[in-house]
XYZ file of C-alpha atoms in Angstrom:
520
model
C -7.425 -46.005 8.918
C -3.660 -46.372 9.158
C -3.538 -47.854 5.682
C -5.643 -45.070 4.230
C -3.663 -42.128 5.592
C -0.633 -42.407 3.280
C -2.874 -42.544 0.225
C -5.268 -39.825 1.323
C -2.822 -37.362 2.823
C 0.527 -36.327 1.409
C 2.851 -33.879 3.092
C 3.188 -30.553 1.305
C 6.590 -29.964 -0.240
C 8.000 -26.825 1.351
C 11.090 -24.942 0.241
C 11.857 -23.182 3.512
C 14.527 -20.961 1.965
C 11.934 -19.583 -0.469
C 9.458 -18.669 2.258
C 12.051 -17.726 4.878
C 11.394 -13.941 4.611
C 7.708 -14.465 5.408
C 8.548 -16.797 8.284
C 10.928 -14.231 9.777
C 8.261 -11.537 9.683
C 5.710 -13.869 11.279
C 8.285 -14.819 13.902
C 8.918 -11.160 14.700
C 5.174 -10.615 15.089
C 4.856 -13.531 17.529
C 7.810 -12.249 19.546
C 6.101 -8.858 19.622
C 2.969 -10.465 21.063
C 5.042 -12.069 23.824
C 6.763 -8.758 24.562
C 3.379 -7.074 24.831
C 2.252 -9.734 27.287
C 5.294 -10.076 29.527
C 7.690 -7.130 29.139
C 7.536 -4.253 31.649
C 5.584 -1.243 30.461
C 8.656 1.001 30.603
C 10.663 -1.144 28.152
C 7.851 -2.337 25.890
C 8.058 0.376 23.269
C 11.833 0.175 22.817
C 11.780 -3.619 22.591
C 8.930 -3.618 20.091
C 10.638 -1.117 17.810
C 13.917 -3.055 17.963
C 12.291 -6.427 17.275
C 10.224 -5.028 14.403
C 13.177 -3.366 12.670
C 15.407 -6.416 13.155
C 12.697 -8.688 11.732
C 12.289 -6.504 8.642
C 16.034 -6.267 8.048
C 16.441 -10.011 8.606
C 13.611 -10.768 6.172
C 15.159 -8.494 3.543
C 18.561 -10.176 3.896
C 16.945 -13.619 3.691
C 15.132 -12.537 0.542
C 18.283 -11.212 -1.132
C 20.650 -14.045 -0.195
C 18.359 -17.088 -0.013
C 14.924 -16.636 -1.583
C 16.317 -15.326 -4.881
C 18.186 -18.624 -5.369
C 15.151 -20.765 -4.545
C 12.529 -19.594 -7.004
C 9.609 -21.766 -7.939
C 6.359 -23.125 -6.555
C 6.280 -24.241 -2.930
C 3.675 -25.406 -0.417
C 2.178 -27.558 -3.207
C 1.693 -24.490 -5.362
C 0.085 -22.347 -2.662
C 2.959 -19.863 -2.961
C 5.010 -19.058 -6.036
C 8.335 -17.315 -5.523
C 9.381 -15.746 -8.814
C 10.747 -12.452 -10.080
C 7.621 -10.316 -9.550
C 7.006 -11.855 -6.105
C 10.596 -11.191 -4.995
C 10.579 -7.610 -6.304
C 7.253 -6.911 -4.608
C 8.355 -8.485 -1.333
C 11.661 -6.605 -1.349
C 9.925 -3.301 -2.102
C 7.376 -4.020 0.604
C 10.066 -4.702 3.206
C 11.855 -1.470 2.291
C 8.670 0.586 2.510
C 7.646 -1.142 5.728
C 11.022 -0.407 7.332
C 10.567 3.305 6.615
C 6.940 3.181 7.783
C 7.944 1.578 11.087
C 10.542 4.295 11.637
C 7.774 6.867 11.219
C 5.412 4.895 13.463
C 8.043 4.458 16.160
C 7.079 7.720 17.869
C 5.200 7.256 21.111
C 1.595 8.280 21.348
C 0.606 11.194 23.510
C -2.904 12.081 24.568
C -2.097 15.755 24.937
C -3.706 17.146 21.854
C -1.615 15.638 19.107
C -3.673 13.741 16.608
C -1.723 10.541 16.564
C 1.965 9.739 16.602
C 3.354 12.837 18.282
C 7.159 13.060 18.267
C 7.926 12.981 21.957
C 11.393 14.301 21.354
C 9.784 17.401 19.886
C 7.973 18.328 23.081
C 9.632 21.159 24.958
C 10.739 20.000 28.421
C 8.301 21.190 31.039
C 5.657 22.077 28.472
C 1.982 21.123 28.904
C 2.398 18.691 26.028
C 5.190 16.805 27.776
C 3.389 16.876 31.129
C 0.180 15.479 29.649
C 2.142 12.802 27.826
C 3.831 11.812 31.064
C 0.462 11.607 32.815
C -0.809 9.387 30.043
C 2.003 7.001 30.918
C 1.686 4.670 27.955
C 2.788 4.160 24.406
C 0.754 2.066 22.004
C 3.455 -0.512 21.442
C 0.922 -3.032 20.153
C 1.015 -1.291 16.781
C 4.262 -3.077 15.921
C 3.168 -6.730 16.100
C -0.045 -5.702 14.355
C 2.006 -4.066 11.608
C 4.213 -7.150 11.277
C 1.206 -9.460 10.918
C -0.155 -7.158 8.226
C 3.218 -7.045 6.454
C 3.399 -10.844 6.455
C -0.015 -10.993 4.795
C 1.105 -8.400 2.276
C 4.156 -10.507 1.416
C 2.019 -13.584 0.778
C -0.562 -11.640 -1.265
C 1.454 -11.107 -4.503
C 3.083 -14.552 -4.265
C -0.119 -16.557 -3.784
C -0.479 -19.417 -6.220
C -4.185 -20.005 -5.748
C -7.337 -18.136 -4.817
C -7.611 -19.683 -1.356
C -4.114 -18.604 -0.329
C -4.792 -15.158 -1.761
C -7.957 -14.874 0.325
C -6.144 -15.908 3.519
C -3.423 -13.334 2.769
C -6.107 -10.713 2.151
C -7.576 -11.310 5.582
C -4.206 -11.473 7.351
C -3.168 -8.108 5.928
C -6.560 -6.455 6.404
C -7.585 -7.324 9.964
C -4.619 -5.580 11.663
C -5.224 -2.512 9.492
C -8.783 -2.206 10.787
C -7.375 -2.021 14.326
C -4.558 0.360 13.424
C -7.031 2.732 11.776
C -8.916 3.231 15.049
C -5.905 4.201 17.170
C -5.900 7.986 16.700
C -6.497 9.544 20.103
C -7.318 13.233 19.708
C -9.932 12.700 17.009
C -10.969 9.333 18.367
C -14.569 9.475 17.128
C -13.424 10.215 13.569
C -10.805 7.487 13.857
C -13.255 4.923 15.201
C -15.764 5.816 12.494
C -13.060 5.330 9.875
C -12.100 1.963 11.369
C -15.707 0.786 11.399
C -16.294 1.925 7.816
C -13.072 0.259 6.697
C -14.039 -2.962 8.463
C -17.581 -3.096 7.065
C -16.638 -2.266 3.489
C -13.588 -4.508 3.730
C -15.845 -7.353 4.842
C -18.066 -6.812 1.814
C -15.043 -6.849 -0.503
C -13.776 -10.069 1.111
C -17.208 -11.602 0.595
C -17.144 -10.599 -3.087
C -13.695 -12.148 -3.458
C -14.736 -15.392 -1.769
C -17.956 -15.670 -3.774
C -16.052 -15.083 -7.005
C -13.517 -17.722 -5.988
C -16.360 -20.204 -5.420
C -17.740 -19.494 -8.893
C -14.327 -19.963 -10.503
C -13.870 -23.217 -8.589
C -17.246 -24.348 -9.894
C -16.094 -23.499 -13.414
C -12.619 -25.031 -13.380
C -12.690 -27.483 -10.480
C -9.558 -25.893 -9.041
C -8.469 -22.705 -7.294
C -4.848 -22.826 -8.461
C -3.971 -20.235 -11.072
C -2.156 -22.367 -13.651
C -4.898 -25.057 -13.922
C -7.516 -22.301 -13.849
C -5.881 -20.566 -16.805
C -5.668 -23.889 -18.672
C -9.337 -24.621 -17.976
C -10.343 -21.190 -19.271
C -8.265 -21.743 -22.431
C -9.936 -25.119 -22.985
C -13.403 -23.691 -22.376
C -16.572 -25.271 -21.085
C -19.806 -24.282 -22.745
C -21.888 -25.827 -19.981
C -20.208 -23.705 -17.271
C -19.515 -20.450 -19.144
C -22.130 -18.708 -17.009
C -19.871 -19.079 -13.974
C -16.688 -17.702 -15.509
C -17.339 -14.028 -16.097
C -19.262 -13.419 -12.821
C -16.489 -15.228 -10.951
C -13.787 -13.061 -12.522
C -15.838 -9.936 -11.841
C -16.381 -10.646 -8.143
C -12.754 -11.593 -7.534
C -11.580 -8.401 -9.234
C -14.026 -6.346 -7.158
C -12.415 -7.686 -3.990
C -8.939 -6.745 -5.223
C -9.869 -3.377 -6.723
C -11.365 -2.380 -3.372
C -7.943 -2.771 -1.739
C -6.293 -0.413 -4.244
C -9.059 2.179 -3.918
C -10.221 2.046 -7.529
C -13.504 3.789 -8.378
C -16.328 3.025 -7.801
C -14.920 0.949 -4.917
C -13.047 3.907 -3.433
C -15.585 5.318 -0.977
C -13.662 4.145 2.086
C -10.362 5.738 1.068
C -10.840 9.448 1.974
C -12.518 8.718 5.310
C -9.977 6.095 6.368
C -6.998 8.207 5.289
C -8.388 11.164 7.215
C -9.385 9.273 10.361
C -6.412 6.946 10.788
C -3.236 8.039 12.606
C -1.091 9.812 10.036
C 1.800 7.356 10.184
C -0.644 4.465 9.762
C -2.196 6.262 6.796
C 1.198 6.431 5.117
C 1.776 2.739 5.817
C -1.599 1.798 4.323
C -1.268 4.092 1.314
C 2.162 2.775 0.349
C 2.265 -0.872 1.409
C -1.335 -2.002 0.946
C -1.491 -0.567 -2.560
C 1.758 -2.320 -3.495
C 0.590 -5.689 -2.160
C -2.859 -5.425 -3.744
C -1.510 -4.498 -7.167
C 0.945 -7.376 -6.878
C -2.009 -9.698 -6.331
C -3.856 -8.172 -9.293
C -0.811 -8.739 -11.508
C -0.532 -12.355 -10.337
C -4.208 -13.076 -10.955
C -4.454 -11.198 -14.259
C -1.276 -12.603 -15.796
C -1.336 -16.218 -14.563
C -4.921 -17.043 -13.573
C -7.527 -15.327 -15.725
C -5.309 -14.143 -18.598
C -6.962 -16.503 -21.078
C -10.271 -14.709 -20.545
C -8.880 -11.177 -20.623
C -10.706 -10.189 -23.794
C -13.968 -10.567 -21.893
C -13.051 -8.462 -18.840
C -10.300 -6.154 -20.092
C -12.654 -3.480 -21.408
C -14.560 -3.344 -18.113
C -11.325 -2.890 -16.140
C -10.251 -0.223 -18.643
C -13.482 1.650 -17.893
C -12.764 1.322 -14.158
C -9.250 2.695 -14.741
C -10.646 5.697 -16.617
C -13.282 6.347 -13.951
C -10.660 6.014 -11.204
C -8.368 8.588 -12.811
C -11.206 11.019 -13.420
C -12.758 10.687 -9.955
C -9.424 10.932 -8.152
C -8.174 13.961 -10.052
C -11.390 15.998 -10.222
C -12.463 15.451 -6.605
C -8.970 16.295 -5.359
C -9.541 19.857 -6.583
C -12.353 20.384 -4.068
C -10.515 19.027 -1.002
C -9.557 21.297 1.879
C -8.201 18.604 4.223
C -4.604 17.667 3.418
C -5.079 13.954 4.147
C -8.247 13.743 2.072
C -6.423 15.537 -0.737
C -3.683 12.907 -0.635
C -6.373 10.216 -0.489
C -7.943 11.355 -3.749
C -4.450 11.673 -5.193
C -3.945 8.016 -4.228
C -7.141 7.099 -6.065
C -5.920 8.849 -9.215
C -2.580 7.030 -8.989
C -4.425 3.709 -8.740
C -5.998 4.513 -12.104
C -2.610 5.314 -13.625
C -1.207 1.994 -12.406
C -4.187 0.051 -13.783
C -3.285 1.345 -17.247
C 0.066 -0.421 -16.958
C -1.564 -3.620 -15.698
C -3.763 -3.776 -18.794
C -0.781 -3.659 -21.185
C -0.355 -7.446 -20.766
C 3.333 -7.378 -21.502
C 6.506 -7.823 -19.457
C 7.255 -4.127 -19.865
C 3.895 -3.359 -18.295
C 4.705 -5.577 -15.304
C 8.087 -3.910 -14.773
C 6.545 -0.459 -15.150
C 3.854 -1.212 -12.573
C 6.412 -2.537 -10.087
C 8.612 0.539 -10.518
C 5.589 2.837 -10.132
C 4.515 1.135 -6.901
C 7.978 1.513 -5.377
C 8.360 5.149 -6.440
C 4.849 6.096 -5.324
C 5.255 4.277 -2.006
C 8.453 6.114 -1.103
C 6.995 9.533 -1.953
C 3.770 8.754 -0.077
C 5.547 7.702 3.114
C 7.628 10.881 3.063
C 4.547 13.034 2.408
C 2.554 11.630 5.319
C 5.637 11.802 7.522
C 5.793 15.537 6.902
C 2.038 15.940 7.386
C 2.496 14.449 10.873
C 5.107 17.102 11.706
C 3.217 20.222 10.623
C 1.107 21.639 13.449
C -1.184 24.535 14.152
C -0.960 24.890 17.904
C -0.965 21.394 19.383
C -3.072 19.829 16.644
C -2.174 18.603 13.181
C -2.541 21.261 10.502
C -5.172 19.266 8.643
C -6.762 22.156 6.720
C -4.696 23.236 3.741
C -5.264 26.882 4.718
C -3.178 26.216 7.823
C -0.183 25.467 5.594
C -0.058 29.077 4.396
C 3.336 30.645 5.029
C 5.050 27.374 5.917
C 7.741 28.038 3.315
C 8.814 31.204 5.125
C 8.869 29.736 8.621
C 10.204 26.248 7.836
C 11.849 26.352 4.398
C 13.381 22.861 4.614
C 10.127 21.089 5.515
C 8.197 23.099 2.923
C 10.866 22.482 0.285
C 10.816 18.724 0.800
C 7.020 18.650 0.718
C 7.005 20.731 -2.469
C 9.407 18.239 -4.059
C 7.093 15.393 -3.114
C 4.075 17.197 -4.554
C 5.956 17.715 -7.829
C 6.787 14.015 -7.764
C 3.091 13.156 -7.440
C 2.404 15.491 -10.355
C 4.962 13.695 -12.541
C 7.203 16.671 -13.299
C 10.314 15.653 -15.324
C 13.420 14.632 -13.340
C 11.216 13.279 -10.544
C 10.418 9.633 -9.856
C 6.770 10.382 -10.638
C 7.663 11.262 -14.236
C 9.756 8.107 -14.662
C 6.965 6.011 -13.148
C 4.229 7.435 -15.358
C 6.396 6.923 -18.448
C 7.083 3.336 -17.322
C 3.359 2.463 -17.223
C 2.100 4.607 -20.119
C 4.721 3.534 -22.674
C 3.809 -0.190 -22.578
C 0.126 0.738 -22.772
C 0.757 2.690 -25.980
C 2.999 -0.033 -27.428
C 0.860 -3.084 -26.633
C -2.622 -1.927 -25.685
C -4.128 -0.756 -28.936
C -6.661 2.044 -29.246
C -8.362 1.387 -25.910
C -5.249 1.891 -23.830
C -4.122 4.787 -26.013
C -7.338 6.546 -25.008
C -6.622 5.685 -21.371
C -3.166 7.234 -21.661
C -4.668 10.455 -23.015
C -7.135 10.493 -20.099
C -4.234 9.850 -17.749
C -2.267 12.790 -19.093
C -5.259 15.107 -18.760
C -5.909 13.908 -15.213
C -2.219 14.387 -14.404
C -2.581 18.003 -15.475
C -5.569 18.433 -13.157
C -3.738 16.958 -10.178
C -0.682 19.086 -11.016
C -2.883 22.170 -10.572
C -3.874 20.909 -7.108
C -0.280 20.330 -6.060
C 1.019 23.626 -7.442
C -1.802 25.468 -5.695
C -0.622 24.036 -2.377
C 2.987 24.984 -3.148
C 1.906 28.552 -3.922
C -0.020 28.606 -0.653
C 3.066 27.558 1.312
C 5.407 30.079 -0.282
C 3.331 33.062 -1.365
C 0.715 33.394 1.382
C 0.999 34.747 4.891
C 0.399 32.520 7.870
C -2.880 33.148 9.689
C -2.359 30.785 12.627
C 0.345 29.204 14.748
C 1.631 26.908 12.026
C 4.925 25.262 12.896
C 6.874 22.125 12.115
C 7.934 19.932 14.998
C 11.573 18.944 15.265
C 11.581 15.263 14.271
C 13.194 12.657 16.473
C 16.123 10.569 15.255
C 13.968 7.702 13.978
C 11.621 10.019 12.114
C 14.576 11.897 10.632
C 16.158 8.671 9.392
C 12.862 7.463 7.908
C 12.141 10.729 6.142
C 15.724 11.006 4.889
C 15.611 7.488 3.434
C 12.295 8.095 1.676
C 13.300 11.481 0.256
C 16.775 10.405 -0.879
C 15.425 7.299 -2.603
C 12.641 9.364 -4.204
C 15.203 11.796 -5.620
C 17.405 8.913 -6.740
C 14.579 7.201 -8.633
C 13.903 10.475 -10.436
C 17.485 11.337 -11.358
C 18.788 7.798 -11.958
C 15.841 5.441 -12.515
C 17.697 3.076 -14.883
C 19.145 0.631 -12.294
C 15.784 0.012 -10.630
C 13.988 -0.130 -13.982
C 16.512 -2.721 -15.175
C 16.011 -4.717 -11.969
C 12.237 -4.564 -12.417
C 12.584 -5.675 -16.043
C 14.713 -8.667 -15.021
C 12.131 -9.584 -12.381
C 9.048 -9.211 -14.573
C 8.588 -12.846 -15.674
C 5.911 -14.843 -13.847
C 6.324 -18.550 -13.105
C 3.137 -20.505 -13.749
């Protein structure tokens, strides 16, 4: 046996500098688990927030100063650190830092839906008293979030289908738990978590089955050999190729909420704690689209003429479903959920361009959309009617008169979602639609027209909400809580960066263009 081991087993070549950001995030998550187990209850929340933020900052610094100089395949090709992977990981760490700031508010069981700003409770009020009686903060959200973030970082840098599947599970399992943590509407939250888990399990099964079919076709799960095998062709095994590609894409399209795999999105967005919803909407979508780009451009690109039209139809259906159904929504979180579905369709148009400009446009769109989404859900968590979240859009009537700053920021974010010029939404839509027109032929030109029409529909939805805030009288006890320091910093970062990407998008677009080349 001793003589066989060297020949049968070879140690994987690991470039630790390349994967250092992921290792730091995993390390922070493990430290968080130890804090949860051994730290006193009174100090747990503060320690968890500090460790989580330090881990994210440390990972970002490691990415900028070390990983960028160590690009290439590592772990025997299981991970590929290249321009798109680094841009996605950096964007993800930025969005996650803001999301953690918004999630850093302690839970209270006193009638707030989820992450109630404790600093906003009036001293001596029933809200503060009930929170004190509750005597706990859900500090376990932070190691769970870090585990999910680590999976998200691996997802767009995976070099084979097996690593991508492991990353999919690592990012998804903590999200199922985080979805069920809302306290006031616990039954709705638990239902959302169960639905997310069941449908997520089906999507994982589709992905794994498709991976098995592709392995049967090519004899490998690594993307570069898979692409070469597809280019070479195999008449005897052609029956495995297209079903394999289809099932793998189904698993990935589920994570971005593309129609008809979107059914979980409105329920999960509505039932999850609001800060967790923002985290999922921004970070999960970015990681999943990064994985789609990696697979489409380096793994199954040689077969794209067989599946491109089907994905184009999914993109069109996603835009239409998201925009039209958003018109009928009366719950603010469900409205933003259908808006997220429509945006997934817009991004898919850029993916299908199959050009470097399409890759850079998609990456810019994901960053711009993520920042605006985090800020939007952060504001949704602050707006209250009595002690409960103002979930019905009718409860937002008159907010512009009572809280002009909060309403003004939210209006800006809605205009960003609509893609009004001089907002990051306009720059992002141009960045994905222009490559589609230039390189996609008639099919993508039709998709762009559909996208513009759907943008007009969603703009009506957003403007209607703005009119409601500014030109209608309040009919309840609508108010905006005074955010704590962490929430203020998180919201300020998201809003300032959103404005910056709208007014001066060129530096980030140039960075995305420089980082748009995949390494095979």
